[in-house]
Amino acid sequence: MSPPHTFVSEVSDDVLDRFYSIPNSIGAPFLPGPTHESALALLEVLRHDFRNHHTYVNDLGFHNHSSHHVLAIYALGASPELIKYAYRTHLPKLLPVLVSPESITEKNFTEHLGDEKYYDAYLAFFMDYLQDNSPTEALEHFIFSPLYNYVPDLQPDGPCFRNHPHMLNRLLAGVAHPFIHLAYGFEFGILGQVAEGLAQVAVHKPDQIELIPPSYFTKSELLDGDNNLVSDILSALSLSQSSKNHTLASERRPTFAFHRRIRDDPAFKIEIPDNHQQWFPAAMKQVGNAIFCLVQEWTKEWLSGAHSSVDTELRLKGMIEEVIWGNAIWYGVGGWVSRGDDGRATNADFFLAHLVTSSIFLPRFLLKEEASSTSSAFNPGGALPFANRLLLLQTYLSMATAWKIIRGDHALPIVDFYTATDAQMFAPIRAGPRALPSPFSSWTRIIASGLQSPDEHTPKLVRALADFAVRWGTRAAGYYSTGKNDSGTDGCWRPLEGIERLDGTLFVRIAGITLERLGWVHESEGARHWDRDGFTL
């Protein structure tokens, strides 16, 4: 083992070779294109970024997206030259990494949380930790354990409340940027990216205590050592750990009733201040607790009737599906209906796009079979315990819901959206005289322009939507039809109207109207900016 490192400048090239080695995955959506040469170009720019740049690009806490950009286009098949060029576009706005005032140890770990001056020291600390521990062990210890979230002897109502570690809170803060950074490392099997992500978590501000309260971490009398709220839900199910001679609980499919309630319930209407830095604090004050309570209700509704760990894993899979499709509906259908009358194809909301780009990582973290399939050499720890996977999904959904509410009050007319769009409407139509008389797939055109977009968020969005199309592209219309008009004694879990029209073409429709709005740069159109005016009815 190498000696401990105090700061990044002390990390040797030998250690860096281990932390930035050839990715063990080409990333979703598993397209041909990545080569050994493009992998080497990727590692070159990632190592340069590690050595030279901070995780923020300004004193407002805006994030360094350079690694997100190059990893996304690497997965989409970028050449070595394009990877290097894309990285160079970020250099003018990146800040240099600075030597921290002191090193970080287990003893003083919590003293400098939220202080960007200590990014260098936290990064060195996590690199040392990951030399002897797996990435999963790092998450369990530093992100999910009560010790690094809530300290019981502090007074919840006193001035020291926000001095709790709040590491899970920090992971999902800033429109989930720390989660995104960390998750890229897990997806591609790059230890250095994991360490950077953990360091970004540590220096991030916790801005959603109302969504991730101490009650998630206070010790439960029911399941010693587990998270309280989650363990209470699971213990109430009286789960059996054996699947032998067990009849699976009835299948549950997403109804998107959660999304209907967020849209329709006056409890989720808020007043947004003009200052964008006050948007999230205002939402937390006005609806944070209501979101938290609805997510708890949603969790119990999904898990009710489960009798074994096999049941809960299947239910979790359906919950993840509902969150991912719901984010796509919020961004895509909501953006389309809020496009206005100025001729734009959609309102391509910059903030809600992050819900789509971050949700690509949920299956890899939360589905046991996908998390366990990660290279054992990279992550011998395997999947997180079920309770922590459920907790991550609950808190992620809470964060996503808050941002949807912030971005505006809008309808979700799925039927109208499907009537106005088509899976082939953006397919290239030119073909040679000997070609079969049929349009190409829209994805060939979408991926080409997404890959070459000068804005890093566009390839990230295209990659996420393409991955969802790989997962669910063959899903037929009618799959989500429940045959019910009501669910629950008070009808509060009625399905979202129009879901009978949903099929696997949802994602190509959303990708197509997004590129129509942002520009088909592969076809010499100019790149246009993301929209930031919000959604309105």
Coordinates of C-alpha atoms in Angstrom, one line a residue:
M1 CA 0.0 0.0 0.0
S2 CA 1.2 3.5 -0.8
P3 CA 1.8 5.9 2.1
P4 CA -1.2 8.2 3.1
H5 CA -1.6 11.3 1.0
T6 CA -2.4 14.7 2.5
F7 CA -3.1 16.6 -0.7
V8 CA -3.6 15.7 -4.4
S9 CA -0.2 17.0 -5.4
E10 CA 1.3 14.2 -3.4
V11 CA -0.5 11.4 -5.3
S12 CA 2.1 9.5 -7.4
D13 CA 1.7 8.5 -11.0
D14 CA 1.6 4.8 -9.9
V15 CA -1.4 5.5 -7.7
L16 CA -3.0 7.5 -10.5
D17 CA -2.6 4.6 -12.9
R18 CA -4.8 2.5 -10.6
F19 CA -7.4 5.2 -10.0
Y20 CA -7.6 6.1 -13.7
S21 CA -7.3 2.8 -15.6
I22 CA -9.0 1.7 -18.7
P23 CA -12.8 1.8 -18.0
N24 CA -14.3 -1.7 -17.4
S25 CA -17.5 -0.6 -19.2
I26 CA -18.2 1.4 -22.3
G27 CA -21.2 2.8 -20.5
A28 CA -24.8 2.9 -21.5
P29 CA -26.5 2.6 -24.0
F30 CA -23.8 0.0 -25.0
L31 CA -23.3 1.3 -28.5
P32 CA -20.3 0.3 -30.7
G33 CA -17.7 3.1 -30.9
P34 CA -15.4 3.2 -27.9
T35 CA -11.9 2.0 -28.8
H36 CA -8.6 1.5 -26.9
E37 CA -7.4 4.8 -28.4
S38 CA -10.5 6.7 -27.3
A39 CA -10.2 5.1 -23.8
L40 CA -6.6 6.4 -23.6
A41 CA -7.7 9.9 -24.7
L42 CA -10.4 9.7 -22.0
L43 CA -7.9 8.8 -19.3
E44 CA -5.5 11.5 -20.4
V45 CA -8.1 14.3 -19.9
L46 CA -9.5 12.8 -16.7
R47 CA -6.0 12.7 -15.2
H48 CA -5.3 16.2 -16.3
D49 CA -8.5 17.4 -14.7
F50 CA -7.7 15.6 -11.5
R51 CA -4.3 17.1 -11.2
N52 CA -5.2 20.7 -12.1
H53 CA -8.8 21.6 -11.4
H54 CA -11.3 22.2 -8.7
T55 CA -14.8 20.6 -8.6
Y56 CA -16.4 24.1 -8.8
V57 CA -15.9 26.7 -11.6
N58 CA -16.8 29.8 -9.6
D59 CA -17.7 31.0 -6.1
L60 CA -21.4 30.4 -6.7
G61 CA -20.9 26.7 -6.6
F62 CA -21.4 26.0 -10.3
H63 CA -19.9 22.6 -11.1
N64 CA -17.0 21.4 -13.2
H65 CA -18.7 19.3 -15.9
S66 CA -15.7 18.4 -17.9
S67 CA -15.6 14.7 -16.9
H68 CA -19.3 14.3 -17.4
H69 CA -19.0 15.6 -20.9
V70 CA -16.1 13.4 -22.0
L71 CA -17.5 10.3 -20.4
A72 CA -20.9 10.8 -22.0
I73 CA -19.5 11.3 -25.5
Y74 CA -17.0 8.4 -25.0
A75 CA -20.1 6.2 -24.4
L76 CA -21.7 7.5 -27.6
G77 CA -18.6 6.6 -29.6
A78 CA -16.5 9.8 -29.7
S79 CA -13.1 9.7 -31.4
P80 CA -10.0 10.4 -29.4
E81 CA -9.8 13.8 -31.1
L82 CA -13.3 14.8 -30.2
I83 CA -12.8 13.7 -26.6
K84 CA -9.7 16.0 -26.3
Y85 CA -11.4 18.8 -28.1
A86 CA -14.5 18.6 -25.9
Y87 CA -12.3 18.8 -22.8
R88 CA -10.4 21.8 -24.1
T89 CA -13.7 23.7 -24.4
H90 CA -14.0 23.6 -20.6
L91 CA -10.5 24.8 -19.8
P92 CA -11.1 28.6 -19.9
K93 CA -13.7 28.4 -17.2
L94 CA -12.2 25.9 -14.8
L95 CA -10.6 26.9 -11.5
P96 CA -7.3 25.6 -10.4
V97 CA -7.2 23.1 -7.5
L98 CA -5.8 24.8 -4.4
V99 CA -3.9 23.2 -1.6
S100 CA -6.2 22.9 1.4
P101 CA -5.4 24.7 4.7
E102 CA -4.9 21.3 6.4
S103 CA -5.4 17.7 5.7
I104 CA -8.6 15.7 6.4
T105 CA -8.6 12.7 8.7
E106 CA -11.4 10.7 10.3
K107 CA -11.0 12.9 13.4
N108 CA -11.6 16.2 11.7
F109 CA -13.7 14.9 8.8
T110 CA -16.9 16.7 9.8
E111 CA -15.3 20.0 10.7
H112 CA -14.8 21.3 7.2
L113 CA -17.8 19.8 5.4
G114 CA -19.3 22.3 3.0
D115 CA -16.1 24.3 2.6
E116 CA -14.8 24.3 -0.9
K117 CA -11.2 25.2 0.2
Y118 CA -10.9 21.6 1.5
Y119 CA -11.8 19.9 -1.8
D120 CA -8.1 19.0 -2.3
A121 CA -7.8 17.5 1.2
Y122 CA -11.1 15.5 1.0
L123 CA -10.1 14.1 -2.4
A124 CA -6.7 12.9 -1.0
F125 CA -8.6 11.4 2.0
F126 CA -11.0 9.5 -0.2
M127 CA -8.3 8.2 -2.5
D128 CA -6.5 6.8 0.6
Y129 CA -9.7 5.2 1.8
L130 CA -10.4 3.6 -1.6
Q131 CA -7.1 1.9 -1.7
D132 CA -8.2 -0.4 1.1
N133 CA -12.0 -0.3 0.8
S134 CA -14.5 -0.9 -2.0
P135 CA -16.6 1.9 -3.5
T136 CA -19.7 0.2 -2.0
E137 CA -18.1 0.2 1.4
A138 CA -17.3 3.9 1.0
L139 CA -21.0 4.7 0.2
E140 CA -22.2 2.6 3.2
H141 CA -19.8 4.3 5.5
F142 CA -19.7 7.9 4.4
I143 CA -23.1 8.4 2.7
F144 CA -25.7 6.1 4.4
S145 CA -24.4 5.5 7.9
P146 CA -26.1 7.5 10.7
L147 CA -22.7 8.6 11.9
Y148 CA -22.1 10.7 8.8
N149 CA -25.6 12.1 8.6
Y150 CA -27.1 12.8 12.0
V151 CA -25.5 13.3 15.4
P152 CA -28.2 12.7 18.1
D153 CA -26.6 14.8 20.8
L154 CA -27.0 18.0 18.8
Q155 CA -30.2 20.0 19.4
P156 CA -32.5 19.7 16.3
D157 CA -34.0 23.1 17.0
G158 CA -30.8 24.8 18.0
P159 CA -28.3 26.8 16.0
C160 CA -26.1 23.7 15.5
F161 CA -28.7 21.7 13.6
R162 CA -27.1 22.4 10.2
N163 CA -23.7 21.2 11.6
H164 CA -24.9 17.6 11.3
P165 CA -22.8 15.8 8.6
H166 CA -25.8 15.4 6.2
M167 CA -23.8 13.4 3.7
L168 CA -26.8 11.9 1.9
N169 CA -28.3 15.4 1.7
R170 CA -25.1 16.7 0.2
L171 CA -25.0 13.8 -2.3
L172 CA -28.3 14.9 -3.8
A173 CA -27.8 18.7 -3.5
G174 CA -27.2 21.1 -6.4
V175 CA -29.6 19.3 -8.8
A176 CA -27.9 16.0 -7.9
H177 CA -24.5 17.0 -9.4
P178 CA -22.4 15.2 -6.7
F179 CA -24.5 12.1 -7.3
I180 CA -24.0 12.4 -11.1
H181 CA -20.2 12.8 -10.6
L182 CA -19.9 9.8 -8.3
A183 CA -22.2 7.6 -10.4
Y184 CA -20.1 8.1 -13.5
G185 CA -17.3 6.5 -11.6
F186 CA -19.4 3.5 -10.7
E187 CA -20.8 3.1 -14.2
F188 CA -17.4 3.2 -16.0
G189 CA -15.4 1.5 -13.2
I190 CA -13.1 4.5 -12.6
L191 CA -11.9 4.8 -9.0
G192 CA -10.6 8.3 -9.4
Q193 CA -14.1 9.5 -10.5
V194 CA -15.6 7.9 -7.4
A195 CA -13.1 9.6 -5.2
E196 CA -13.7 13.0 -6.9
G197 CA -17.5 12.4 -6.5
L198 CA -17.1 11.7 -2.7
A199 CA -15.0 14.8 -2.3
Q200 CA -17.6 16.9 -4.2
V201 CA -20.2 15.6 -1.8
A202 CA -18.1 16.6 1.2
V203 CA -17.7 20.2 0.1
H204 CA -21.3 20.7 -1.1
K205 CA -23.8 22.6 1.0
P206 CA -26.8 20.6 2.4
D207 CA -29.8 22.4 1.0
Q208 CA -32.7 19.9 1.5
I209 CA -32.9 19.0 5.2
E210 CA -36.7 19.1 4.9
L211 CA -36.5 16.2 2.4
I212 CA -33.9 14.2 4.2
P213 CA -34.7 14.7 7.9
P214 CA -32.9 13.1 10.9
S215 CA -35.8 10.6 11.2
Y216 CA -34.2 8.7 8.3
F217 CA -31.1 8.0 10.5
T218 CA -32.3 7.7 14.1
K219 CA -31.7 4.2 15.3
S220 CA -34.7 1.9 15.1
E221 CA -35.8 -0.4 17.9
L222 CA -37.2 -2.7 15.2
L223 CA -34.1 -3.4 13.2
D224 CA -31.0 -2.6 15.1
G225 CA -28.6 -0.4 13.1
D226 CA -30.9 0.2 10.1
N227 CA -32.4 3.5 9.0
N228 CA -35.4 4.2 11.1
L229 CA -38.1 5.1 8.6
V230 CA -37.0 2.6 6.0
S231 CA -36.7 -0.2 8.6
D232 CA -40.1 0.6 10.0
I233 CA -41.7 0.2 6.5
L234 CA -39.8 -3.1 5.8
S235 CA -40.5 -4.5 9.3
A236 CA -44.2 -3.9 8.9
L237 CA -44.1 -6.2 5.8
S238 CA -43.0 -9.2 7.9
L239 CA -40.6 -10.2 5.1
S240 CA -39.4 -13.7 4.6
Q241 CA -35.8 -14.0 3.4
S242 CA -36.5 -17.3 1.6
S243 CA -38.2 -17.6 -1.8
K244 CA -38.8 -21.4 -1.4
N245 CA -42.4 -22.4 -1.6
H246 CA -43.3 -18.7 -1.8
T247 CA -45.9 -17.3 -4.1
L248 CA -44.9 -14.0 -5.5
A249 CA -47.0 -11.0 -4.5
S250 CA -49.3 -9.6 -7.2
E251 CA -47.5 -7.6 -9.9
R252 CA -47.4 -3.8 -9.5
R253 CA -46.9 -1.5 -12.5
P254 CA -46.4 2.2 -12.4
T255 CA -49.6 4.3 -12.4
F256 CA -47.9 7.7 -12.1
A257 CA -50.5 8.6 -9.5
F258 CA -47.7 10.3 -7.6
H259 CA -47.2 12.7 -10.6
R260 CA -50.9 13.4 -10.8
R261 CA -51.0 14.3 -7.1
I262 CA -48.1 16.7 -7.4
R263 CA -49.8 18.3 -10.4
D264 CA -53.3 18.6 -8.9
D265 CA -52.9 19.0 -5.1
P266 CA -52.9 22.7 -4.1
A267 CA -50.5 21.7 -1.2
F268 CA -47.7 21.6 -3.8
K269 CA -48.2 25.1 -5.3
I270 CA -45.6 27.6 -4.3
E271 CA -44.4 31.2 -4.8
I272 CA -41.0 31.4 -6.4
P273 CA -38.7 34.4 -5.7
D274 CA -36.9 36.1 -8.6
N275 CA -33.5 35.3 -7.3
H276 CA -32.6 31.9 -8.6
Q277 CA -30.3 31.2 -5.6
Q278 CA -33.4 31.4 -3.4
W279 CA -35.6 29.0 -5.5
F280 CA -34.7 25.8 -3.6
P281 CA -34.7 27.3 -0.1
A282 CA -38.2 28.8 -0.8
A283 CA -39.5 25.4 -2.0
M284 CA -38.1 23.7 1.0
K285 CA -39.8 26.2 3.3
Q286 CA -43.2 26.0 1.5
V287 CA -43.5 22.3 0.4
G288 CA -40.5 20.4 1.7
N289 CA -42.4 18.5 4.4
A290 CA -45.3 17.9 2.1
I291 CA -43.0 16.3 -0.4
F292 CA -41.4 14.1 2.2
C293 CA -44.7 12.9 3.5
L294 CA -46.0 12.0 0.0
V295 CA -42.8 10.1 -0.8
Q296 CA -43.3 8.0 2.4
E297 CA -46.9 7.4 1.4
W298 CA -45.8 6.4 -2.1
T299 CA -43.3 4.0 -0.7
K300 CA -45.8 2.2 1.5
E301 CA -48.3 2.0 -1.4
W302 CA -45.7 0.4 -3.6
L303 CA -44.5 -2.1 -1.0
S304 CA -47.8 -3.1 0.5
G305 CA -48.5 -6.8 0.0
A306 CA -44.9 -7.8 -0.5
H307 CA -44.0 -10.9 1.6
S308 CA -40.4 -11.7 0.8
S309 CA -37.1 -10.1 -0.3
V310 CA -37.9 -11.4 -3.8
D311 CA -41.1 -9.4 -3.7
T312 CA -39.4 -6.2 -2.5
E313 CA -36.8 -6.4 -5.2
L314 CA -39.5 -6.7 -7.9
R315 CA -41.4 -3.8 -6.4
L316 CA -38.2 -1.7 -6.2
K317 CA -37.7 -2.4 -9.9
G318 CA -41.2 -1.0 -10.6
M319 CA -40.6 2.0 -8.4
I320 CA -37.4 2.8 -10.3
E321 CA -39.2 2.5 -13.6
E322 CA -41.9 4.9 -12.4
V323 CA -39.4 7.5 -11.3
I324 CA -37.4 7.4 -14.6
W325 CA -40.5 7.5 -16.8
G326 CA -42.0 10.2 -14.6
N327 CA -38.9 12.4 -14.9
A328 CA -39.0 12.0 -18.7
I329 CA -42.7 12.9 -18.7
W330 CA -42.1 16.0 -16.5
Y331 CA -39.3 17.2 -18.8
G332 CA -40.7 16.0 -22.2
V333 CA -44.4 16.2 -22.0
G334 CA -44.3 19.2 -19.7
G335 CA -41.8 21.0 -21.9
W336 CA -43.9 20.3 -25.0
V337 CA -47.1 21.7 -23.6
S338 CA -45.2 24.7 -22.2
R339 CA -43.5 25.6 -25.5
G340 CA -45.5 28.7 -26.0
D341 CA -46.4 30.3 -29.3
D342 CA -43.0 31.5 -30.5
G343 CA -42.4 28.5 -32.7
R344 CA -40.1 26.5 -30.5
A345 CA -40.5 22.7 -30.6
T346 CA -40.4 22.4 -26.9
N347 CA -39.5 24.2 -23.7
A348 CA -36.2 22.4 -23.2
D349 CA -35.9 23.2 -19.5
F350 CA -32.3 23.3 -18.3
F351 CA -33.1 22.2 -14.8
L352 CA -35.5 19.4 -15.5
A353 CA -33.1 18.0 -18.0
H354 CA -30.9 17.2 -15.1
L355 CA -33.6 14.9 -13.7
V356 CA -33.4 12.9 -16.9
T357 CA -29.6 12.8 -17.1
S358 CA -29.2 11.8 -13.4
S359 CA -31.8 9.1 -13.5
I360 CA -29.8 7.0 -16.0
F361 CA -27.7 6.0 -13.0
L362 CA -30.6 4.7 -10.8
P363 CA -30.8 1.2 -12.2
R364 CA -27.0 0.7 -11.8
F365 CA -27.2 1.7 -8.1
L366 CA -30.5 0.3 -7.1
L367 CA -31.2 -2.9 -9.1
K368 CA -29.4 -5.7 -7.3
E369 CA -28.5 -7.6 -10.4
E370 CA -27.0 -4.6 -12.2
A371 CA -25.1 -3.3 -9.1
S372 CA -23.8 -6.8 -8.5
S373 CA -22.6 -7.2 -12.1
T374 CA -20.1 -4.4 -11.7
S375 CA -16.5 -5.7 -12.1
S376 CA -15.5 -7.4 -8.9
A377 CA -12.0 -6.0 -9.3
F378 CA -13.4 -2.5 -9.3
N379 CA -16.0 -3.0 -6.6
P380 CA -15.8 -6.2 -4.7
G381 CA -18.4 -4.8 -2.3
G382 CA -21.3 -5.5 -4.8
A383 CA -24.7 -4.0 -4.3
L384 CA -25.8 -1.9 -1.4
P385 CA -28.2 -3.4 1.2
F386 CA -31.8 -3.1 0.2
A387 CA -32.6 -0.6 2.9
N388 CA -30.0 1.8 1.6
R389 CA -31.1 1.3 -2.1
L390 CA -34.7 2.1 -1.1
L391 CA -33.5 5.1 0.9
L392 CA -31.6 6.5 -2.1
L393 CA -34.6 6.1 -4.3
Q394 CA -36.9 7.9 -1.8
T395 CA -34.5 10.8 -1.3
Y396 CA -33.8 11.1 -5.0
L397 CA -37.5 11.2 -5.8
S398 CA -38.0 13.9 -3.2
M399 CA -35.2 16.0 -4.7
A400 CA -36.6 15.5 -8.3
T401 CA -40.1 16.4 -7.2
A402 CA -38.9 19.7 -5.5
W403 CA -37.2 20.7 -8.8
K404 CA -40.3 19.9 -10.8
I405 CA -42.4 22.1 -8.5
I406 CA -39.9 24.9 -8.7
R407 CA -40.0 24.9 -12.5
G408 CA -43.7 25.6 -12.7
D409 CA -47.3 24.5 -12.7
H410 CA -48.1 22.7 -16.0
A411 CA -50.3 20.1 -17.4
L412 CA -49.2 16.6 -18.5
P413 CA -51.3 15.9 -21.6
I414 CA -49.8 12.6 -22.6
V415 CA -52.5 11.9 -25.3
D416 CA -52.1 15.3 -26.9
F417 CA -48.3 14.8 -26.9
Y418 CA -48.5 11.5 -28.6
T419 CA -51.0 12.9 -31.2
A420 CA -48.6 15.7 -32.0
T421 CA -45.3 13.7 -32.2
D422 CA -44.2 10.6 -33.8
A423 CA -41.2 8.2 -33.4
Q424 CA -40.2 8.7 -37.0
M425 CA -40.9 12.4 -37.3
F426 CA -37.2 13.3 -37.0
A427 CA -35.7 10.3 -38.9
P428 CA -33.4 11.1 -41.8
I429 CA -35.2 10.5 -45.1
R430 CA -32.4 10.6 -47.7
A431 CA -31.4 7.2 -49.1
G432 CA -29.6 5.9 -52.1
P433 CA -31.5 4.7 -55.2
R434 CA -30.8 1.0 -54.2
A435 CA -31.8 1.4 -50.5
L436 CA -35.1 0.0 -49.2
P437 CA -37.8 2.7 -49.3
S438 CA -38.0 3.3 -45.5
P439 CA -36.7 6.1 -43.3
F440 CA -33.8 5.5 -41.0
S441 CA -34.1 5.3 -37.3
S442 CA -34.5 8.7 -35.6
W443 CA -31.7 7.7 -33.2
T444 CA -29.0 7.7 -35.9
R445 CA -29.7 11.4 -36.4
I446 CA -30.3 12.2 -32.7
I447 CA -27.1 10.5 -31.5
A448 CA -24.9 12.2 -34.2
S449 CA -26.0 15.7 -33.2
G450 CA -26.0 14.9 -29.5
L451 CA -22.4 13.6 -29.8
Q452 CA -21.2 16.8 -31.4
S453 CA -23.1 19.4 -29.4
P454 CA -20.8 22.0 -27.9
D455 CA -23.0 22.0 -24.7
E456 CA -22.2 19.1 -22.4
H457 CA -25.8 18.7 -21.2
T458 CA -27.0 17.7 -24.7
P459 CA -25.0 14.4 -25.1
K460 CA -25.9 13.6 -21.5
L461 CA -29.6 13.9 -22.2
V462 CA -29.3 12.0 -25.5
R463 CA -27.4 9.2 -23.8
A464 CA -29.9 8.9 -21.0
L465 CA -32.9 8.8 -23.4
A466 CA -31.2 6.3 -25.7
D467 CA -30.5 4.1 -22.7
F468 CA -34.1 4.2 -21.6
A469 CA -35.1 3.3 -25.2
V470 CA -32.8 0.3 -25.0
R471 CA -34.4 -0.8 -21.7
W472 CA -38.0 -0.1 -22.6
G473 CA -38.2 0.6 -26.4
T474 CA -40.3 -2.4 -27.1
R475 CA -42.9 -1.5 -24.4
A476 CA -46.3 -1.5 -26.0
A477 CA -49.1 1.0 -25.5
G478 CA -51.6 -0.2 -22.9
Y479 CA -48.9 -1.7 -20.6
Y480 CA -49.6 0.9 -17.9
S481 CA -53.4 0.6 -18.2
T482 CA -54.5 -0.6 -14.8
G483 CA -58.2 -1.1 -15.7
K484 CA -59.0 0.9 -12.5
N485 CA -60.4 4.3 -12.1
D486 CA -59.5 4.4 -8.4
S487 CA -56.9 3.1 -6.0
G488 CA -57.1 3.5 -2.3
T489 CA -60.1 4.2 -0.1
D490 CA -60.1 7.9 -0.9
G491 CA -59.1 7.7 -4.5
C492 CA -55.8 9.5 -3.9
W493 CA -53.8 6.9 -5.9
R494 CA -55.8 7.3 -9.1
P495 CA -53.6 6.8 -12.2
L496 CA -52.4 9.7 -14.2
E497 CA -54.7 10.2 -17.2
G498 CA -53.4 9.2 -20.6
I499 CA -50.9 6.6 -19.5
E500 CA -52.6 4.0 -21.7
R501 CA -50.9 5.8 -24.6
L502 CA -47.4 5.5 -23.2
D503 CA -45.1 3.1 -25.1
G504 CA -41.4 2.7 -25.7
T505 CA -41.3 5.5 -28.3
L506 CA -41.7 8.1 -25.5
F507 CA -37.9 8.6 -25.3
V508 CA -37.2 9.1 -29.0
R509 CA -40.1 11.6 -29.2
I510 CA -38.6 13.6 -26.4
A511 CA -35.0 13.4 -27.8
G512 CA -36.3 14.5 -31.2
I513 CA -38.1 17.6 -30.0
T514 CA -35.2 18.5 -27.8
L515 CA -32.7 18.4 -30.7
E516 CA -35.3 20.3 -32.8
R517 CA -35.1 23.0 -30.1
L518 CA -31.4 23.0 -29.4
G519 CA -30.2 22.5 -33.0
W520 CA -29.1 19.6 -35.3
V521 CA -25.5 20.6 -35.1
H522 CA -24.3 17.5 -37.1
E523 CA -26.3 19.0 -40.0
S524 CA -24.7 22.4 -39.7
E525 CA -27.4 24.0 -37.7
G526 CA -26.3 26.4 -35.0
A527 CA -26.5 25.3 -31.4
R528 CA -29.2 27.0 -29.4
H529 CA -29.4 27.5 -25.7
W530 CA -31.4 25.5 -23.1
D531 CA -34.6 27.2 -21.9
R532 CA -34.8 28.7 -18.4
D533 CA -38.1 30.5 -18.4
G534 CA -40.0 27.8 -16.6
F535 CA -43.2 25.9 -17.3
T536 CA -46.7 27.5 -17.2
L537 CA -50.1 26.2 -17.9

